[in-house]
PDB file of C-alpha atoms in Angstrom:
ATOM      1  CA  MET W 193      13.794 -26.617  34.725  1.00  0.00           C
ATOM      2  CA  LYS W 194      12.596 -24.283  31.994  1.00  0.00           C
ATOM      3  CA  ILE W 195      12.700 -24.969  28.275  1.00  0.00           C
ATOM      4  CA  THR W 196      11.143 -23.265  25.254  1.00  0.00           C
ATOM      5  CA  VAL W 197       8.908 -25.229  22.888  1.00  0.00           C
ATOM      6  CA  ASN W 198       7.752 -23.555  19.667  1.00  0.00           C
ATOM      7  CA  GLY W 199       8.427 -20.142  21.148  1.00  0.00           C
ATOM      8  CA  SER W 200       6.576 -20.718  24.456  1.00  0.00           C
ATOM      9  CA  ALA W 201       8.167 -21.270  27.865  1.00  0.00           C
ATOM     10  CA  ARG W 202       7.465 -24.641  29.518  1.00  0.00           C
ATOM     11  CA  GLU W 203       8.400 -26.324  32.784  1.00  0.00           C
ATOM     12  CA  CYS W 204      10.097 -29.669  32.407  1.00  0.00           C
ATOM     13  CA  ALA W 205      11.127 -32.281  34.991  1.00  0.00           C
ATOM     14  CA  GLU W 206      14.796 -33.046  35.575  1.00  0.00           C
ATOM     15  CA  GLN W 207      16.159 -35.983  33.553  1.00  0.00           C
ATOM     16  CA  SER W 208      13.387 -35.614  30.978  1.00  0.00           C
ATOM     17  CA  THR W 209      14.205 -36.719  27.460  1.00  0.00           C
ATOM     18  CA  VAL W 210      12.870 -35.471  24.172  1.00  0.00           C
ATOM     19  CA  ALA W 211      10.774 -38.650  24.019  1.00  0.00           C
ATOM     20  CA  THR W 212       9.289 -37.809  27.436  1.00  0.00           C
ATOM     21  CA  LEU W 213       8.347 -34.337  26.256  1.00  0.00           C
ATOM     22  CA  ILE W 214       6.770 -35.653  23.057  1.00  0.00           C
ATOM     23  CA  SER W 215       4.694 -38.063  25.127  1.00  0.00           C
ATOM     24  CA  GLU W 216       3.553 -35.248  27.434  1.00  0.00           C
ATOM     25  CA  LEU W 217       2.512 -33.260  24.380  1.00  0.00           C
ATOM     26  CA  GLU W 218       0.560 -36.289  23.095  1.00  0.00           C
ATOM     27  CA  LEU W 219       2.604 -36.331  19.897  1.00  0.00           C
ATOM     28  CA  THR W 220       3.989 -39.865  20.164  1.00  0.00           C
ATOM     29  CA  GLY W 221       3.534 -41.660  16.861  1.00  0.00           C
ATOM     30  CA  LYS W 222       2.652 -38.438  15.026  1.00  0.00           C
ATOM     31  CA  LYS W 223       4.486 -37.361  11.878  1.00  0.00           C
ATOM     32  CA  ILE W 224       6.627 -34.604  13.334  1.00  0.00           C
ATOM     33  CA  ALA W 225      10.171 -33.256  13.129  1.00  0.00           C
ATOM     34  CA  VAL W 226      12.102 -32.001  16.149  1.00  0.00           C
ATOM     35  CA  GLU W 227      14.876 -29.428  16.263  1.00  0.00           C
ATOM     36  CA  LEU W 228      16.822 -29.096  19.540  1.00  0.00           C
ATOM     37  CA  ASN W 229      18.935 -25.949  19.814  1.00  0.00           C
ATOM     38  CA  GLN W 230      18.940 -25.718  15.997  1.00  0.00           C
ATOM     39  CA  GLU W 231      20.023 -29.366  15.569  1.00  0.00           C
ATOM     40  CA  ILE W 232      17.632 -31.745  13.792  1.00  0.00           C
ATOM     41  CA  LEU W 233      17.116 -34.906  15.872  1.00  0.00           C
ATOM     42  CA  PRO W 234      16.674 -38.366  14.295  1.00  0.00           C
ATOM     43  CA  TYR W 235      13.201 -39.595  15.251  1.00  0.00           C
ATOM     44  CA  ASP W 236      14.507 -42.975  16.497  1.00  0.00           C
ATOM     45  CA  GLN W 237      16.872 -41.307  18.975  1.00  0.00           C
ATOM     46  CA  TYR W 238      14.468 -39.042  20.886  1.00  0.00           C
ATOM     47  CA  GLY W 239      14.897 -41.188  24.008  1.00  0.00           C
ATOM     48  CA  GLU W 240      18.652 -40.629  24.025  1.00  0.00           C
ATOM     49  CA  TYR W 241      18.523 -36.832  24.238  1.00  0.00           C
ATOM     50  CA  LYS W 242      18.212 -35.516  27.793  1.00  0.00           C
ATOM     51  CA  LEU W 243      16.806 -32.021  28.081  1.00  0.00           C
ATOM     52  CA  GLN W 244      18.756 -29.267  29.816  1.00  0.00           C
ATOM     53  CA  ASP W 245      17.603 -26.022  31.392  1.00  0.00           C
ATOM     54  CA  GLY W 246      17.300 -23.354  28.697  1.00  0.00           C
ATOM     55  CA  ASP W 247      16.934 -25.764  25.768  1.00  0.00           C
ATOM     56  CA  ARG W 248      14.928 -24.503  22.791  1.00  0.00           C
ATOM     57  CA  LEU W 249      12.884 -26.923  20.716  1.00  0.00           C
ATOM     58  CA  GLU W 250      10.920 -26.526  17.515  1.00  0.00           C
ATOM     59  CA  ILE W 251       8.382 -29.266  16.794  1.00  0.00           C
ATOM     60  CA  VAL W 252       6.797 -29.076  13.357  1.00  0.00           C
ATOM     61  CA  HIS W 253       4.440 -30.957  11.089  1.00  0.00           C
ATOM     62  CA  ALA W 254       3.489 -30.522   7.464  1.00  0.00           C
ATOM     63  CA  ILE W 255       0.501 -28.353   6.537  1.00  0.00           C
ATOM     64  CA  GLY W 256      -1.150 -27.380   3.294  1.00  0.00           C
ATOM     65  CA  GLY W 257      -1.244 -23.837   2.005  1.00  0.00           C
ATOM     66  CA  GLY W 258      -0.775 -22.127   5.356  1.00  0.00           C
ATOM     67  CA  GLN W 259      -3.957 -23.599   6.844  1.00  0.00           C
ATOM     68  CA  ASP W 260      -4.270 -23.306  10.639  1.00  0.00           C
ATOM     69  CA  ASP W 261      -1.024 -21.343  10.703  1.00  0.00           C
ATOM     70  CA  THR W 262      -1.828 -17.848  11.836  1.00  0.00           C
ATOM     71  CA  PHE W 263       0.278 -15.060  13.265  1.00  0.00           C
ATOM     72  CA  VAL W 264      -0.884 -12.320  15.613  1.00  0.00           C
ATOM     73  CA  ILE W 265      -0.440  -8.573  15.399  1.00  0.00           C
ATOM     74  CA  ALA W 266      -1.907  -6.338  18.107  1.00  0.00           C
ATOM     75  CA  GLY W 267      -4.083  -9.163  19.374  1.00  0.00           C
ATOM     76  CA  LYS W 268      -5.606 -10.105  15.996  1.00  0.00           C
ATOM     77  CA  ALA W 269      -4.792 -13.321  14.150  1.00  0.00           C
ATOM     78  CA  TYR W 270      -4.107 -13.282  10.419  1.00  0.00           C
ATOM     79  CA  ARG W 271      -3.872 -16.212   8.015  1.00  0.00           C
ATOM     80  CA  SER W 272      -2.163 -14.404   5.164  1.00  0.00           C
ATOM     81  CA  ARG W 273       1.472 -13.569   5.791  1.00  0.00           C
ATOM     82  CA  LEU W 274       1.614 -11.329   2.739  1.00  0.00           C
ATOM     83  CA  LEU W 275       0.935  -7.632   3.342  1.00  0.00           C
ATOM     84  CA  VAL W 276       0.603  -5.336   0.352  1.00  0.00           C
ATOM     85  CA  GLY W 277       0.719  -1.653  -0.468  1.00  0.00           C
ATOM     86  CA  THR W 278      -1.595   0.284  -2.766  1.00  0.00           C
ATOM     87  CA  GLY W 279       0.729   2.670  -4.621  1.00  0.00           C
ATOM     88  CA  LYS W 280       2.073   2.687  -8.206  1.00  0.00           C
ATOM     89  CA  TYR W 281      -0.821   0.845  -9.862  1.00  0.00           C
ATOM     90  CA  LYS W 282      -2.188   2.248 -13.132  1.00  0.00           C
ATOM     91  CA  ASP W 283      -5.680   2.658 -11.677  1.00  0.00           C
ATOM     92  CA  LEU W 284      -7.910   1.629  -8.801  1.00  0.00           C
ATOM     93  CA  GLU W 285      -9.276  -1.371 -10.672  1.00  0.00           C
ATOM     94  CA  GLU W 286      -5.804  -2.841 -11.034  1.00  0.00           C
ATOM     95  CA  THR W 287      -5.226  -2.086  -7.348  1.00  0.00           C
ATOM     96  CA  ARG W 288      -8.360  -4.027  -6.450  1.00  0.00           C
ATOM     97  CA  LEU W 289      -7.575  -7.022  -8.652  1.00  0.00           C
ATOM     98  CA  ALA W 290      -3.956  -7.315  -7.507  1.00  0.00           C
ATOM     99  CA  THR W 291      -4.908  -6.996  -3.852  1.00  0.00           C
ATOM    100  CA  GLU W 292      -7.508  -9.733  -4.217  1.00  0.00           C
ATOM    101  CA  ALA W 293      -5.056 -12.002  -6.066  1.00  0.00           C
ATOM    102  CA  SER W 294      -2.471 -11.548  -3.295  1.00  0.00           C
ATOM    103  CA  GLY W 295      -4.778 -12.935  -0.637  1.00  0.00           C
ATOM    104  CA  ALA W 296      -3.558 -10.198   1.708  1.00  0.00           C
ATOM    105  CA  GLU W 297      -5.572  -9.281   4.785  1.00  0.00           C
ATOM    106  CA  ILE W 298      -3.508  -6.222   5.770  1.00  0.00           C
ATOM    107  CA  VAL W 299      -3.207  -3.413   3.214  1.00  0.00           C
ATOM    108  CA  THR W 300      -1.118  -0.262   3.648  1.00  0.00           C
ATOM    109  CA  VAL W 301      -2.322   3.170   2.573  1.00  0.00           C
ATOM    110  CA  ALA W 302      -0.549   6.524   2.532  1.00  0.00           C
ATOM    111  CA  ILE W 303      -2.101   9.577   4.175  1.00  0.00           C
ATOM    112  CA  ARG W 304      -2.128  12.640   1.907  1.00  0.00           C
ATOM    113  CA  ARG W 305      -3.919  15.974   1.653  1.00  0.00           C
ATOM    114  CA  THR W 306      -7.303  15.674   0.015  1.00  0.00           C
ATOM    115  CA  ASN W 307      -7.760  17.172  -3.425  1.00  0.00           C
ATOM    116  CA  ILE W 308     -10.017  20.130  -2.599  1.00  0.00           C
ATOM    117  CA  GLY W 309     -12.722  20.470  -5.200  1.00  0.00           C
ATOM    118  CA  GLN W 310     -12.350  16.975  -6.649  1.00  0.00           C
ATOM    119  CA  ASN W 311     -15.373  15.465  -8.362  1.00  0.00           C
ATOM    120  CA  LYS W 312     -17.637  14.014  -5.705  1.00  0.00           C
ATOM    121  CA  ASP W 313     -18.167  10.952  -7.922  1.00  0.00           C
ATOM    122  CA  GLU W 314     -14.432  10.290  -8.333  1.00  0.00           C
ATOM    123  CA  PRO W 315     -13.612   6.859  -6.858  1.00  0.00           C
ATOM    124  CA  ASN W 316     -11.746   6.678  -3.564  1.00  0.00           C
ATOM    125  CA  LEU W 317      -9.148   4.078  -2.616  1.00  0.00           C
ATOM    126  CA  LEU W 318     -11.208   2.953   0.366  1.00  0.00           C
ATOM    127  CA  ASP W 319     -14.098   2.258  -1.988  1.00  0.00           C
ATOM    128  CA  VAL W 320     -12.143  -0.566  -3.622  1.00  0.00           C
ATOM    129  CA  ILE W 321     -10.029  -1.582  -0.604  1.00  0.00           C
ATOM    130  CA  SER W 322     -12.811  -1.664   1.944  1.00  0.00           C
ATOM    131  CA  PRO W 323     -12.081  -1.511   5.675  1.00  0.00           C
ATOM    132  CA  ASP W 324     -14.897  -4.043   6.023  1.00  0.00           C
ATOM    133  CA  LYS W 325     -12.777  -6.604   4.146  1.00  0.00           C
ATOM    134  CA  TYR W 326      -9.191  -5.613   4.951  1.00  0.00           C
ATOM    135  CA  THR W 327      -7.218  -4.327   7.912  1.00  0.00           C
ATOM    136  CA  ILE W 328      -6.179  -0.895   6.672  1.00  0.00           C
ATOM    137  CA  LEU W 329      -2.671   0.040   7.755  1.00  0.00           C
ATOM    138  CA  PRO W 330      -1.992   3.792   7.493  1.00  0.00           C
ATOM    139  CA  ASN W 331       1.682   4.453   6.889  1.00  0.00           C
ATOM    140  CA  THR W 332       3.927   7.461   7.268  1.00  0.00           C
ATOM    141  CA  ALA W 333       5.593   7.187   3.858  1.00  0.00           C
ATOM    142  CA  GLY W 334       7.283  10.442   2.918  1.00  0.00           C
ATOM    143  CA  CYS W 335       7.933  11.571   6.495  1.00  0.00           C
ATOM    144  CA  TYR W 336      11.471  12.703   7.326  1.00  0.00           C
ATOM    145  CA  THR W 337      11.048  13.726  10.971  1.00  0.00           C
ATOM    146  CA  ALA W 338       9.479  12.166  14.026  1.00  0.00           C
ATOM    147  CA  GLU W 339       7.085  15.116  14.275  1.00  0.00           C
ATOM    148  CA  GLU W 340       5.791  14.603  10.726  1.00  0.00           C
ATOM    149  CA  ALA W 341       5.303  10.875  11.336  1.00  0.00           C
ATOM    150  CA  VAL W 342       3.402  11.356  14.596  1.00  0.00           C
ATOM    151  CA  ARG W 343       1.097  13.959  13.030  1.00  0.00           C
ATOM    152  CA  THR W 344       0.422  11.650  10.093  1.00  0.00           C
ATOM    153  CA  CYS W 345      -0.483   8.747  12.371  1.00  0.00           C
ATOM    154  CA  ARG W 346      -2.855  10.921  14.368  1.00  0.00           C
ATOM    155  CA  LEU W 347      -4.584  12.043  11.164  1.00  0.00           C
ATOM    156  CA  GLY W 348      -4.776   8.429   9.997  1.00  0.00           C
ATOM    157  CA  ARG W 349      -6.409   7.409  13.263  1.00  0.00           C
ATOM    158  CA  GLU W 350      -9.009  10.141  12.824  1.00  0.00           C
ATOM    159  CA  LEU W 351      -9.570   9.218   9.168  1.00  0.00           C
ATOM    160  CA  LEU W 352     -10.264   5.582  10.050  1.00  0.00           C
ATOM    161  CA  GLY W 353     -12.431   6.210  13.079  1.00  0.00           C
ATOM    162  CA  GLY W 354     -10.007   5.566  15.919  1.00  0.00           C
ATOM    163  CA  HIS W 355      -7.955   2.865  14.207  1.00  0.00           C
ATOM    164  CA  LYS W 356      -4.794   2.277  16.293  1.00  0.00           C
ATOM    165  CA  LEU W 357      -2.666   0.067  14.041  1.00  0.00           C
ATOM    166  CA  VAL W 358      -0.136   2.068  12.010  1.00  0.00           C
ATOM    167  CA  LYS W 359       3.035   1.515  10.039  1.00  0.00           C
ATOM    168  CA  LEU W 360       5.787   3.887  11.109  1.00  0.00           C
ATOM    169  CA  GLU W 361       8.610   4.861   8.817  1.00  0.00           C
ATOM    170  CA  VAL W 362      10.824   7.914   9.194  1.00  0.00           C
ATOM    171  CA  LEU W 363      13.144   8.348   6.226  1.00  0.00           C
ATOM    172  CA  ALA W 364      16.680   9.732   6.263  1.00  0.00           C
ATOM    173  CA  ASP W 365      16.997  10.992   2.675  1.00  0.00           C
ATOM    174  CA  PRO W 366      15.094  10.811  -0.621  1.00  0.00           C
ATOM    175  CA  LYS W 367      17.863   9.019  -2.545  1.00  0.00           C
ATOM    176  CA  THR W 368      18.221   5.856  -0.457  1.00  0.00           C
ATOM    177  CA  LEU W 369      14.937   5.985   1.512  1.00  0.00           C
ATOM    178  CA  PHE W 370      16.827   4.330   4.344  1.00  0.00           C
ATOM    179  CA  PRO W 371      15.290   4.837   7.779  1.00  0.00           C
ATOM    180  CA  ASP W 372      16.457   7.575  10.109  1.00  0.00           C
ATOM    181  CA  VAL W 373      16.728   5.281  13.099  1.00  0.00           C
ATOM    182  CA  ALA W 374      17.238   8.042  15.672  1.00  0.00           C
ATOM    183  CA  GLN W 375      14.050   9.828  14.559  1.00  0.00           C
ATOM    184  CA  THR W 376      12.265   6.481  14.354  1.00  0.00           C
ATOM    185  CA  TYR W 377      13.021   5.825  18.034  1.00  0.00           C
ATOM    186  CA  ILE W 378      11.559   9.217  18.989  1.00  0.00           C
ATOM    187  CA  ALA W 379       8.413   8.728  16.910  1.00  0.00           C
ATOM    188  CA  ALA W 380       7.894   5.157  18.134  1.00  0.00           C
ATOM    189  CA  GLU W 381       8.154   6.191  21.783  1.00  0.00           C
ATOM    190  CA  GLN W 382       5.608   8.988  21.278  1.00  0.00           C
ATOM    191  CA  LEU W 383       3.159   6.823  19.331  1.00  0.00           C
ATOM    192  CA  VAL W 384       3.303   3.971  21.839  1.00  0.00           C
ATOM    193  CA  LYS W 385       2.723   6.508  24.612  1.00  0.00           C
ATOM    194  CA  ASP W 386      -0.299   7.782  22.646  1.00  0.00           C
ATOM    195  CA  GLY W 387      -1.822   4.301  22.527  1.00  0.00           C
ATOM    196  CA  PHE W 388      -0.956   3.341  18.940  1.00  0.00           C
ATOM    197  CA  ASP W 389      -0.099  -0.201  17.879  1.00  0.00           C
ATOM    198  CA  VAL W 390       3.083   0.454  15.917  1.00  0.00           C
ATOM    199  CA  MET W 391       4.510  -1.685  13.139  1.00  0.00           C
ATOM    200  CA  VAL W 392       7.869  -0.114  12.427  1.00  0.00           C
ATOM    201  CA  TYR W 393      10.150   0.004   9.377  1.00  0.00           C
ATOM    202  CA  THR W 394      13.850  -0.081  10.190  1.00  0.00           C
ATOM    203  CA  ASN W 395      17.172  -1.180   8.756  1.00  0.00           C
ATOM    204  CA  ASP W 396      18.492  -4.745   9.035  1.00  0.00           C
ATOM    205  CA  ASP W 397      20.334  -3.987  12.278  1.00  0.00           C
ATOM    206  CA  PRO W 398      19.600  -6.496  15.087  1.00  0.00           C
ATOM    207  CA  VAL W 399      20.408  -3.902  17.754  1.00  0.00           C
ATOM    208  CA  ALA W 400      17.982  -1.334  16.313  1.00  0.00           C
ATOM    209  CA  ALA W 401      15.308  -3.979  15.846  1.00  0.00           C
ATOM    210  CA  LYS W 402      15.562  -5.101  19.460  1.00  0.00           C
ATOM    211  CA  ARG W 403      15.455  -1.514  20.693  1.00  0.00           C
ATOM    212  CA  LEU W 404      12.225  -0.880  18.783  1.00  0.00           C
ATOM    213  CA  GLU W 405      10.716  -4.025  20.276  1.00  0.00           C
ATOM    214  CA  GLU W 406      11.692  -2.822  23.753  1.00  0.00           C
ATOM    215  CA  ILE W 407      10.048   0.554  23.064  1.00  0.00           C
ATOM    216  CA  GLY W 408       6.779  -1.341  22.594  1.00  0.00           C
ATOM    217  CA  CYS W 409       6.293  -1.762  18.836  1.00  0.00           C
ATOM    218  CA  VAL W 410       3.928  -4.643  18.047  1.00  0.00           C
ATOM    219  CA  ALA W 411       5.946  -5.695  14.974  1.00  0.00           C
ATOM    220  CA  VAL W 412       9.387  -4.847  13.629  1.00  0.00           C
ATOM    221  CA  MET W 413       9.927  -4.625   9.856  1.00  0.00           C
ATOM    222  CA  PRO W 414      13.575  -4.672   8.730  1.00  0.00           C
ATOM    223  CA  LEU W 415      14.310  -3.855   5.115  1.00  0.00           C
ATOM    224  CA  ALA W 416      15.569  -6.512   2.723  1.00  0.00           C
ATOM    225  CA  ALA W 417      17.049  -3.854   0.430  1.00  0.00           C
ATOM    226  CA  PRO W 418      16.255  -0.203  -0.402  1.00  0.00           C
ATOM    227  CA  ILE W 419      12.566   0.575  -0.931  1.00  0.00           C
ATOM    228  CA  GLY W 420      11.469  -0.152  -4.478  1.00  0.00           C
ATOM    229  CA  SER W 421      14.851  -1.587  -5.513  1.00  0.00           C
ATOM    230  CA  GLY W 422      13.781  -5.188  -6.096  1.00  0.00           C
ATOM    231  CA  LEU W 423      17.239  -6.380  -5.045  1.00  0.00           C
ATOM    232  CA  GLY W 424      15.990  -9.076  -2.677  1.00  0.00           C
ATOM    233  CA  ILE W 425      17.405  -9.903   0.748  1.00  0.00           C
ATOM    234  CA  ARG W 426      20.940  -8.511   0.829  1.00  0.00           C
ATOM    235  CA  ASN W 427      21.848  -9.573   4.362  1.00  0.00           C
ATOM    236  CA  PRO W 428      20.059 -12.788   5.329  1.00  0.00           C
ATOM    237  CA  TYR W 429      22.274 -13.343   8.361  1.00  0.00           C
ATOM    238  CA  ASN W 430      21.185 -10.080   9.972  1.00  0.00           C
ATOM    239  CA  ILE W 431      17.538 -10.890   9.251  1.00  0.00           C
ATOM    240  CA  LEU W 432      18.034 -14.328  10.805  1.00  0.00           C
ATOM    241  CA  THR W 433      19.589 -12.770  13.915  1.00  0.00           C
ATOM    242  CA  ILE W 434      16.688 -10.336  14.226  1.00  0.00           C
ATOM    243  CA  VAL W 435      14.193 -13.202  13.991  1.00  0.00           C
ATOM    244  CA  GLU W 436      16.041 -15.326  16.546  1.00  0.00           C
ATOM    245  CA  ASN W 437      16.182 -12.479  19.095  1.00  0.00           C
ATOM    246  CA  ALA W 438      12.603 -11.245  18.687  1.00  0.00           C
ATOM    247  CA  LYS W 439       9.537 -11.716  20.845  1.00  0.00           C
ATOM    248  CA  VAL W 440       7.283  -9.819  18.429  1.00  0.00           C
ATOM    249  CA  PRO W 441       6.484 -10.570  14.773  1.00  0.00           C
ATOM    250  CA  ILE W 442       9.264  -9.798  12.300  1.00  0.00           C
ATOM    251  CA  LEU W 443       8.199  -8.904   8.760  1.00  0.00           C
ATOM    252  CA  VAL W 444      10.547  -8.100   5.896  1.00  0.00           C
ATOM    253  CA  ASP W 445       9.625  -4.714   4.444  1.00  0.00           C
ATOM    254  CA  ALA W 446      11.084  -3.235   1.241  1.00  0.00           C
ATOM    255  CA  GLY W 447      13.392  -4.550  -1.452  1.00  0.00           C
ATOM    256  CA  VAL W 448      11.598  -7.733  -2.486  1.00  0.00           C
ATOM    257  CA  GLY W 449      11.609  -8.206  -6.257  1.00  0.00           C
ATOM    258  CA  THR W 450      10.043 -11.565  -7.024  1.00  0.00           C
ATOM    259  CA  ALA W 451       8.430 -14.606  -5.456  1.00  0.00           C
ATOM    260  CA  SER W 452      11.724 -16.334  -4.632  1.00  0.00           C
ATOM    261  CA  ASP W 453      12.742 -13.310  -2.509  1.00  0.00           C
ATOM    262  CA  ALA W 454       9.525 -13.650  -0.525  1.00  0.00           C
ATOM    263  CA  ALA W 455      10.124 -17.383  -0.080  1.00  0.00           C
ATOM    264  CA  ILE W 456      13.644 -16.751   1.237  1.00  0.00           C
ATOM    265  CA  ALA W 457      12.315 -14.302   3.819  1.00  0.00           C
ATOM    266  CA  MET W 458       9.836 -16.889   5.042  1.00  0.00           C
ATOM    267  CA  GLU W 459      12.453 -19.660   5.082  1.00  0.00           C
ATOM    268  CA  LEU W 460      14.511 -17.484   7.430  1.00  0.00           C
ATOM    269  CA  GLY W 461      11.607 -17.599   9.877  1.00  0.00           C
ATOM    270  CA  CYS W 462      10.063 -14.189   9.249  1.00  0.00           C
ATOM    271  CA  ASP W 463       6.403 -13.910  10.169  1.00  0.00           C
ATOM    272  CA  GLY W 464       5.497 -12.134   6.962  1.00  0.00           C
ATOM    273  CA  VAL W 465       6.521  -9.843   4.125  1.00  0.00           C
ATOM    274  CA  LEU W 466       5.193  -6.417   3.136  1.00  0.00           C
ATOM    275  CA  MET W 467       5.609  -5.319  -0.476  1.00  0.00           C
ATOM    276  CA  ASN W 468       4.236  -2.888  -3.042  1.00  0.00           C
ATOM    277  CA  THR W 469       6.568  -2.135  -5.968  1.00  0.00           C
ATOM    278  CA  ALA W 470       7.414  -5.808  -6.563  1.00  0.00           C
ATOM    279  CA  ILE W 471       3.782  -6.372  -7.482  1.00  0.00           C
ATOM    280  CA  ALA W 472       2.720  -3.003  -8.891  1.00  0.00           C
ATOM    281  CA  ALA W 473       5.788  -2.597 -11.145  1.00  0.00           C
ATOM    282  CA  ALA W 474       5.565  -6.099 -12.632  1.00  0.00           C
ATOM    283  CA  LYS W 475       4.507  -6.421 -16.261  1.00  0.00           C
ATOM    284  CA  ASN W 476       1.420  -8.275 -15.027  1.00  0.00           C
ATOM    285  CA  PRO W 477       0.729  -7.063 -11.472  1.00  0.00           C
ATOM    286  CA  VAL W 478      -2.257  -9.342 -10.885  1.00  0.00           C
ATOM    287  CA  LEU W 479      -0.303 -12.445 -11.895  1.00  0.00           C
ATOM    288  CA  MET W 480       2.685 -11.339  -9.810  1.00  0.00           C
ATOM    289  CA  ALA W 481       0.412 -10.863  -6.800  1.00  0.00           C
ATOM    290  CA  SER W 482      -0.692 -14.464  -7.182  1.00  0.00           C
ATOM    291  CA  ALA W 483       2.934 -15.596  -7.498  1.00  0.00           C
ATOM    292  CA  MET W 484       3.878 -13.712  -4.335  1.00  0.00           C
ATOM    293  CA  LYS W 485       1.068 -15.417  -2.436  1.00  0.00           C
ATOM    294  CA  LYS W 486       2.395 -18.818  -3.478  1.00  0.00           C
ATOM    295  CA  GLY W 487       6.002 -17.819  -2.680  1.00  0.00           C
ATOM    296  CA  ILE W 488       5.023 -16.813   0.842  1.00  0.00           C
ATOM    297  CA  GLU W 489       3.165 -20.092   1.379  1.00  0.00           C
ATOM    298  CA  ALA W 490       6.008 -22.221  -0.002  1.00  0.00           C
ATOM    299  CA  GLY W 491       8.629 -20.439   2.101  1.00  0.00           C
ATOM    300  CA  ARG W 492       6.559 -20.773   5.257  1.00  0.00           C
ATOM    301  CA  GLU W 493       6.003 -24.486   4.704  1.00  0.00           C
ATOM    302  CA  ALA W 494       9.718 -25.016   4.044  1.00  0.00           C
ATOM    303  CA  PHE W 495      10.545 -23.225   7.313  1.00  0.00           C
ATOM    304  CA  LEU W 496       8.070 -25.346   9.267  1.00  0.00           C
ATOM    305  CA  ALA W 497       9.317 -28.537   7.635  1.00  0.00           C
ATOM    306  CA  GLY W 498      12.950 -27.796   8.524  1.00  0.00           C
ATOM    307  CA  ARG W 499      15.446 -27.963   5.693  1.00  0.00           C
ATOM    308  CA  MET W 500      18.102 -30.659   5.477  1.00  0.00           C
ATOM    309  CA  PRO W 501      21.552 -29.690   6.775  1.00  0.00           C
ATOM    310  CA  LYS W 502      24.027 -28.477   4.181  1.00  0.00           C
ATOM    311  CA  LYS W 503      26.901 -30.842   3.439  1.00  0.00           C
ATOM    312  CA  ARG W 504      30.169 -30.368   1.646  1.00  0.00           C
ATOM    313  CA  PHE W 505      30.104 -33.701  -0.182  1.00  0.00           C
ATOM    314  CA  ALA W 506      27.537 -35.922  -1.854  1.00  0.00           C
ATOM    315  CA  SER W 507      25.252 -38.315  -0.015  1.00  0.00           C
ATOM    316  CA  ALA W 508      23.547 -41.019  -2.083  1.00  0.00           C
ATOM    317  CA  SER W 509      19.755 -41.027  -2.035  1.00  0.00           C
ATOM    318  CA  SER W 510      19.522 -44.758  -2.717  1.00  0.00           C
ATOM    319  CA  PRO W 511      20.922 -47.368  -0.275  1.00  0.00           C
ATOM    320  CA  LEU W 512      24.184 -49.050  -1.266  1.00  0.00           C
ATOM    321  CA  GLU W 513      23.246 -52.369   0.335  1.00  0.00           C
ATOM    322  CA  GLY W 514      22.034 -55.015  -2.054  1.00  0.00           C
ATOM    323  CA  LEU W 515      23.880 -53.855  -5.139  1.00  0.00           C
ATOM    324  CA  PHE W 516      24.285 -56.749  -7.607  1.00  0.00           C
ATOM    325  CA  PHE W 517      27.656 -55.666  -9.009  1.00  0.00           C
TER     326      PHE W 517
END
């Protein structure tokens, strides 16, 4: 029979128990936690749970600071699950310092017309955010049609010497900056056909997210709230559904306001979070970038650890046996 362990399909013999599986994985005696079909199993009862065809298990252990916990986009592994933008900073030096403090490995940049006649000695964004150090992610911010987005991605690929990884967003209107999902589908199909690796911004709709995955996007990026709003995750249940149904990385994009918002996204099981305004608009952007890094790490560790189940009533932490009164 077939089961899924930590996201990967695995063949399992009939009548196997959770204890049998743990032995096969050479994890017997290790400090682990096991979740079977979203139910946490007591470690001393693994032998009592018989596996069934289609079961899904998560087996986790504790780690420190995200070490040895990478995620993969377009075939490349990344340690940092925080992606950052480069807009809204007061100058390029602040951009550089905040980006470094964030620990990000993927940095988004907008593609705009060059300032004809600018001083040849004027600093350029790519001078402080070097492609030798970061994965540069051209985005289609400001595009309102599929045609505009596709043209922008093609120019970005030329600008970065054949770079295929892009962030696609096609906006519906300037007031909400919500995605135009219909135009996003059209642009995504064209870009995938053209050989791009597409990370795509969309709304928090599980149906739309799955459709974009099926089109061939390498990562799907549902919004938490409107771009630049700082409202945090408004619909965690939709984000959770998107994560549970996905076979590609899911990254929250837009609406994060502070480190606790980033932690919540990671606790839901998201693979990462992309943000710009939450850092750049803070009173101290460099310090906020550092806080966001820690929030991402804490949320990821909490997800891997597996939170306790919620209960309606109290449960004493100390044993009642042995009381002397």
